Coordinates of C-alpha atoms in Angstrom, one line a residue:
X7 CA -3.5 -17.5 11.0
X8 CA -5.7 -18.9 8.2
X9 CA -8.6 -16.4 8.9
X10 CA -6.1 -13.5 9.1
X11 CA -4.6 -14.5 5.7
X12 CA -8.0 -14.7 4.1
X13 CA -8.8 -11.2 5.3
X14 CA -5.4 -10.0 4.1
X15 CA -6.1 -11.5 0.7
X16 CA -9.5 -9.9 0.4
X17 CA -8.1 -6.5 1.2
X18 CA -5.1 -7.0 -1.0
X19 CA -7.1 -7.9 -4.1
X20 CA -8.2 -4.4 -4.7
X21 CA -4.8 -3.1 -5.7
X22 CA -2.9 -6.3 -6.1
X23 CA -0.9 -7.2 -3.0
X24 CA 2.2 -9.3 -2.7
X25 CA 1.1 -11.4 0.2
X26 CA 4.1 -12.8 2.1
X27 CA 4.9 -16.3 3.2
X28 CA 3.5 -16.6 6.7
X29 CA 6.0 -16.3 9.5
X30 CA 8.8 -14.6 7.6
X31 CA 7.8 -11.0 7.1
X32 CA 6.4 -10.8 10.6
X33 CA 9.7 -11.6 12.3
X34 CA 11.4 -8.8 14.3
X35 CA 13.5 -6.5 12.1
X36 CA 17.0 -5.4 13.0
X37 CA 19.4 -3.4 11.0
X38 CA 21.2 -5.5 8.4
X39 CA 21.0 -8.8 10.1
X40 CA 21.4 -12.0 8.1
X41 CA 18.3 -14.0 7.2
X42 CA 19.4 -16.6 4.8
X43 CA 21.7 -17.5 1.9
X44 CA 20.0 -19.2 -1.0
X45 CA 21.8 -20.2 -4.3
X46 CA 24.8 -18.1 -3.3
X47 CA 22.5 -15.0 -2.8
X48 CA 22.7 -13.5 0.8
X49 CA 19.6 -11.9 2.2
X50 CA 19.7 -9.4 5.0
X51 CA 17.0 -7.7 7.1
X52 CA 16.8 -3.9 7.4
X53 CA 15.3 -1.4 9.7
X54 CA 15.5 2.1 8.3
X55 CA 14.9 5.2 10.5
X56 CA 12.2 7.4 9.0
X57 CA 12.1 10.6 11.0
X58 CA 9.5 10.7 13.7
X59 CA 7.6 7.8 12.3
X60 CA 8.2 4.0 12.7
X61 CA 11.2 2.5 11.1
X62 CA 10.7 1.1 7.6
X63 CA 11.1 -2.6 7.5
X64 CA 13.0 -4.0 4.5
X65 CA 15.5 -6.4 3.2
X66 CA 18.5 -6.6 0.9
X67 CA 19.7 -9.3 -1.5
X68 CA 23.5 -9.2 -2.3
X69 CA 25.1 -10.4 -5.5
X70 CA 27.2 -13.5 -5.0
X71 CA 30.9 -13.1 -5.1
X72 CA 31.0 -9.3 -4.8
X73 CA 34.3 -8.1 -3.2
X74 CA 33.9 -6.1 0.0
X75 CA 34.0 -2.4 -0.7
X76 CA 32.9 -2.8 -4.3
X77 CA 30.2 -0.7 -5.8
X78 CA 27.1 -2.4 -7.2
X79 CA 24.1 -1.2 -9.2
X80 CA 20.9 -1.1 -7.1
X81 CA 17.3 -2.1 -7.8
X82 CA 14.6 -1.2 -5.3
X83 CA 11.3 -3.0 -5.1
X84 CA 7.9 -1.7 -4.1
X85 CA 5.2 -4.3 -3.4
X86 CA 1.4 -4.1 -4.0
X87 CA -1.2 -3.0 -1.5
X88 CA -1.1 -5.0 1.6
X89 CA 2.1 -6.8 0.8
X90 CA 5.6 -6.9 2.2
X91 CA 9.3 -6.7 1.3
X92 CA 9.4 -10.5 0.8
X93 CA 6.7 -10.6 -1.8
X94 CA 9.0 -10.5 -4.9
X95 CA 11.9 -12.5 -3.4
X96 CA 12.3 -14.6 -6.5
X97 CA 12.6 -11.5 -8.7
X98 CA 15.1 -10.1 -6.2
X99 CA 17.2 -13.2 -6.2
X100 CA 17.3 -13.3 -10.0
X101 CA 18.4 -9.7 -10.0
X102 CA 21.1 -10.4 -7.4
X103 CA 22.4 -13.3 -9.5
X104 CA 22.6 -10.8 -12.4
X105 CA 24.9 -8.6 -10.3
X106 CA 22.5 -6.2 -8.6
X107 CA 22.2 -5.2 -5.0
X108 CA 18.4 -5.4 -4.4
X109 CA 16.5 -3.6 -1.7
X110 CA 12.8 -4.0 -0.9
X111 CA 10.7 -2.4 1.7
X112 CA 7.4 -3.0 3.5
X113 CA 5.4 0.2 3.0
X114 CA 4.6 1.7 6.4
X115 CA 0.8 1.8 6.8
X116 CA 0.2 -0.3 3.6
X117 CA 1.4 -3.8 4.4
X118 CA -0.1 -7.1 5.3
X119 CA -0.2 -6.2 9.0
X120 CA -1.3 -2.6 8.8
X121 CA -3.6 -1.0 6.3
X122 CA -4.1 2.2 8.2
X123 CA -2.5 4.5 5.6
X124 CA -3.2 2.5 2.4
X125 CA -5.1 5.4 0.7
X126 CA -2.2 7.8 1.5
X127 CA -0.5 6.8 -1.8
X128 CA 1.9 9.8 -1.8
X129 CA 3.6 8.2 1.2
X130 CA 4.7 5.3 -1.0
X131 CA 7.2 7.2 -3.3
X132 CA 8.4 9.1 -0.3
X133 CA 9.2 5.9 1.5
X134 CA 10.9 4.5 -1.6
X135 CA 13.2 7.5 -1.7
X136 CA 14.0 7.0 1.9
X137 CA 15.0 3.4 1.1
X138 CA 17.3 4.7 -1.7
X139 CA 18.8 7.3 0.6
X140 CA 19.6 4.7 3.2
X141 CA 21.2 2.3 0.7
X142 CA 23.3 5.0 -0.9
X143 CA 24.4 6.2 2.5
X144 CA 25.2 2.9 4.1
X145 CA 25.4 0.1 1.5
X146 CA 25.0 -3.4 2.9
X147 CA 27.1 -6.4 3.6
X148 CA 30.3 -4.5 2.9
X149 CA 29.1 -3.4 -0.6
X150 CA 28.4 0.2 -1.6
X151 CA 25.8 1.4 -4.1
X152 CA 26.8 2.9 -7.4
X153 CA 24.5 6.0 -7.3
X154 CA 24.6 6.4 -11.1
X155 CA 23.1 2.9 -11.6
X156 CA 19.8 2.7 -9.7
X157 CA 16.6 1.1 -11.0
X158 CA 13.1 0.6 -9.5
X159 CA 10.7 -2.4 -9.8
X160 CA 7.0 -2.3 -8.7
X161 CA 3.9 -4.4 -8.9
X162 CA 0.4 -3.1 -8.9
X163 CA 0.3 -0.2 -6.4
X164 CA 4.0 -0.7 -6.4
X165 CA 4.0 -0.1 -10.1
X166 CA 2.2 3.2 -9.5
X167 CA 4.8 4.0 -6.8
X168 CA 7.9 3.6 -9.0
X169 CA 6.3 5.6 -11.8
X170 CA 5.6 8.5 -9.4
X171 CA 9.1 8.2 -7.9
X172 CA 10.6 8.4 -11.3
X173 CA 8.8 11.8 -12.0
X174 CA 5.1 11.0 -12.4
X175 CA 2.5 13.4 -11.1
X176 CA -0.9 11.7 -10.7
X177 CA -4.1 13.7 -10.6
X178 CA -6.1 11.9 -7.8
X179 CA -9.2 13.9 -8.6
X180 CA -9.6 11.5 -11.6
X181 CA -10.5 8.7 -9.1
X182 CA -13.9 10.3 -8.5
X183 CA -15.1 10.0 -12.1
X184 CA -13.4 6.6 -12.5
X185 CA -15.2 5.1 -9.6
X186 CA -18.5 6.6 -10.5
X187 CA -18.2 5.0 -13.9
X188 CA -16.7 1.7 -12.7
X189 CA -18.1 1.0 -9.2
X190 CA -17.5 -2.7 -9.6
X191 CA -13.8 -2.4 -10.1
X192 CA -11.8 -3.8 -7.2
X193 CA -10.1 -0.5 -6.2
X194 CA -13.5 1.3 -6.2
X195 CA -15.1 -1.5 -4.2
X196 CA -12.4 -1.3 -1.6
X197 CA -13.0 2.4 -1.1
X198 CA -16.7 1.7 -0.9
X199 CA -16.3 -1.1 1.6
X200 CA -14.3 1.1 3.8
X201 CA -16.9 3.8 3.7
X202 CA -14.3 6.1 2.2
X203 CA -14.8 8.7 -0.5
X204 CA -12.2 8.5 -3.3
X205 CA -9.0 10.4 -2.4
X206 CA -9.0 13.8 -4.0
X207 CA -6.3 15.7 -2.1
X208 CA -3.3 17.1 -4.1
X209 CA -0.2 15.9 -2.2
X210 CA 3.3 16.8 -2.8
X211 CA 4.8 14.0 -4.8
X212 CA 8.3 12.8 -4.0
X213 CA 10.5 12.2 -6.9
X214 CA 14.0 10.7 -7.1
X215 CA 16.2 11.7 -10.0
X216 CA 18.6 8.9 -9.2
X217 CA 16.2 6.3 -10.6
X218 CA 17.5 5.6 -14.1
X219 CA 15.2 2.7 -15.2
X220 CA 11.8 1.4 -14.1
X221 CA 9.9 -1.8 -14.4
X222 CA 6.1 -1.4 -13.7
X223 CA 4.1 -4.7 -13.6
X224 CA 0.3 -4.2 -13.8
X225 CA 0.5 -0.7 -12.3
X226 CA -2.5 0.5 -10.3
X227 CA -4.1 3.9 -10.8
X228 CA -2.6 4.3 -14.2
X229 CA -5.5 6.4 -15.4
X230 CA -4.6 9.1 -12.8
X231 CA -1.5 10.2 -14.7
X232 CA -2.3 11.3 -18.2
X233 CA 0.2 12.7 -20.6
X234 CA 0.9 15.7 -18.5
X235 CA 1.4 13.6 -15.4
X236 CA 4.0 11.3 -17.1
X237 CA 5.8 14.0 -19.1
X238 CA 8.7 14.0 -16.7
X239 CA 9.1 10.2 -16.8
X240 CA 11.9 10.1 -19.3
X241 CA 13.9 7.1 -18.1
X242 CA 13.5 3.7 -19.9
X243 CA 10.4 1.9 -18.7
X244 CA 9.5 -1.8 -19.1
X245 CA 5.7 -2.1 -18.7
X246 CA 3.9 -5.4 -18.1
X247 CA 0.2 -6.0 -18.6
X248 CA -1.5 -9.4 -18.0
X249 CA -4.1 -9.7 -20.8
X250 CA -6.8 -11.1 -18.6
X251 CA -6.3 -8.8 -15.6
X252 CA -9.6 -8.9 -13.6
X253 CA -8.3 -6.8 -10.7
X254 CA -7.1 -3.8 -12.8
X255 CA -8.9 -4.3 -16.1
X256 CA -7.8 -3.1 -19.5
X257 CA -7.5 -0.3 -20.7
X258 CA -7.6 1.9 -17.5
X259 CA -4.3 0.9 -15.8
X260 CA -1.2 -0.4 -17.7
X261 CA -2.6 0.6 -21.1
X262 CA -3.3 4.1 -19.8
X263 CA 0.4 4.3 -18.7
X264 CA 1.6 3.1 -22.0
X265 CA -0.5 5.7 -23.9
X266 CA 0.7 8.6 -21.7
X267 CA 4.4 7.9 -21.5
X268 CA 6.5 10.4 -23.6
X269 CA 8.7 7.7 -24.9
X270 CA 7.2 4.3 -25.8
X271 CA 8.0 1.7 -23.1
X272 CA 9.3 -1.8 -23.6
X273 CA 5.6 -3.1 -23.4
X274 CA 5.0 -6.7 -22.6
X275 CA 1.4 -8.0 -22.8
X276 CA 1.2 -11.4 -21.2
X277 CA -1.4 -13.4 -23.1
X278 CA -3.7 -15.5 -20.8
X279 CA -2.3 -14.1 -17.6
X280 CA -4.4 -12.6 -14.7
X281 CA -3.3 -10.0 -12.2
X282 CA -1.7 -12.2 -9.6
X283 CA 0.2 -14.2 -12.2
X284 CA 2.7 -11.3 -12.0
X285 CA 3.6 -12.7 -8.5
X286 CA 5.4 -16.0 -7.7
X287 CA 3.4 -19.2 -7.2
X288 CA 2.0 -19.6 -3.7
X289 CA 2.9 -22.1 -1.1
X290 CA 0.3 -24.7 -0.3
X291 CA -0.5 -23.0 3.0
X292 CA -1.0 -19.6 1.4
X293 CA -3.0 -21.1 -1.5
X294 CA -5.5 -22.6 1.0
X295 CA -5.8 -19.4 2.8
X296 CA -5.9 -16.9 -0.1
X297 CA -7.5 -18.5 -3.1
X298 CA -8.2 -15.2 -4.8
X299 CA -4.4 -14.5 -4.9
X300 CA -3.3 -18.0 -5.5
X301 CA -5.9 -19.8 -7.6
X302 CA -4.4 -21.0 -10.9
X303 CA -5.5 -19.1 -14.0
X304 CA -7.0 -21.7 -16.4
X305 CA -4.5 -22.5 -19.2
X306 CA -1.7 -20.3 -17.8
X307 CA 1.5 -21.7 -16.2
X308 CA 2.4 -19.1 -13.5
X309 CA 5.6 -20.9 -12.5
X310 CA 7.0 -21.1 -16.0
X311 CA 6.0 -17.5 -16.7
X312 CA 7.7 -16.3 -13.5
X313 CA 11.0 -17.8 -14.6
X314 CA 10.8 -16.0 -18.0
X315 CA 9.5 -12.8 -16.4
X316 CA 12.5 -12.6 -13.9
X317 CA 14.9 -13.3 -16.7
X318 CA 13.4 -10.5 -18.8
X319 CA 13.4 -8.0 -15.9
X320 CA 17.0 -8.8 -15.1
X321 CA 18.0 -8.4 -18.8
X322 CA 16.2 -5.0 -18.9
X323 CA 18.0 -3.6 -15.9
X324 CA 21.3 -5.1 -17.0
X325 CA 21.0 -3.3 -20.3
X326 CA 19.6 0.0 -19.0
X327 CA 21.9 0.3 -16.0
X328 CA 25.1 -0.7 -17.7
X329 CA 28.1 1.5 -16.9
X330 CA 28.1 4.6 -19.1

């Protein structure tokens, strides 16, 4: 397990993975089966049919005290490269306590067990839309989704995902010049290590007009959008940039998104933070296996920041997804 997690961490570093706690995300998935109840927040497992492909694994956090049959606002979560649906559990729980139904997925082909389709980035927003479809159609735990109050949260390549799903149209041909100029960047090194040329195809991007607000934390591939590519992202955006991000360095990622959005976002620059400080603190086991993801950033308190971060994310969605 240790050697496997170390490999996962190395692969994940390129685009910022949310590496899961060992033993949880790998458990068999069934449709809406209880996993745990923590601090009055109930968590369920999901298995979502996805056409002819494998079912999408995911989970749902339910707000405490919600009456059966009630409608609740929904926030969906997209993890980083090589992560899983459990990677932002603390954020999901904070949102559930704030009254949201929260649904996260493990991206098929881009998760901690399977990296076979990690460069097929257009699959990510398509899968996120499938998650929203499922939640709107079926609800969870006796609750139904209010389709007029849906938000999306994403970290790293998940941040890229939610921006694309909210209307963004990346130009992947920009990867070529970016990696020629910055071969030492983690995303470009990952491509080189795999013996892969930068992705230059022009896919059909899946958008979901039901998304009314977006939180993008340290988004990957930000430079691929440009003003034209983000012209249709007109929903409120909260954008986070760790000031010392060594995985996705300034100004090519979060700053590029900030500069291209048609409406200025709620921009939060976290002084002293590195890329993985946007994720919860690691368990002792994971810290030993994946030091790149878990090593403390000198002078930065990740645990304290995460508490404040989750509160700010919950406040943003509460404000932007309030009943109209």
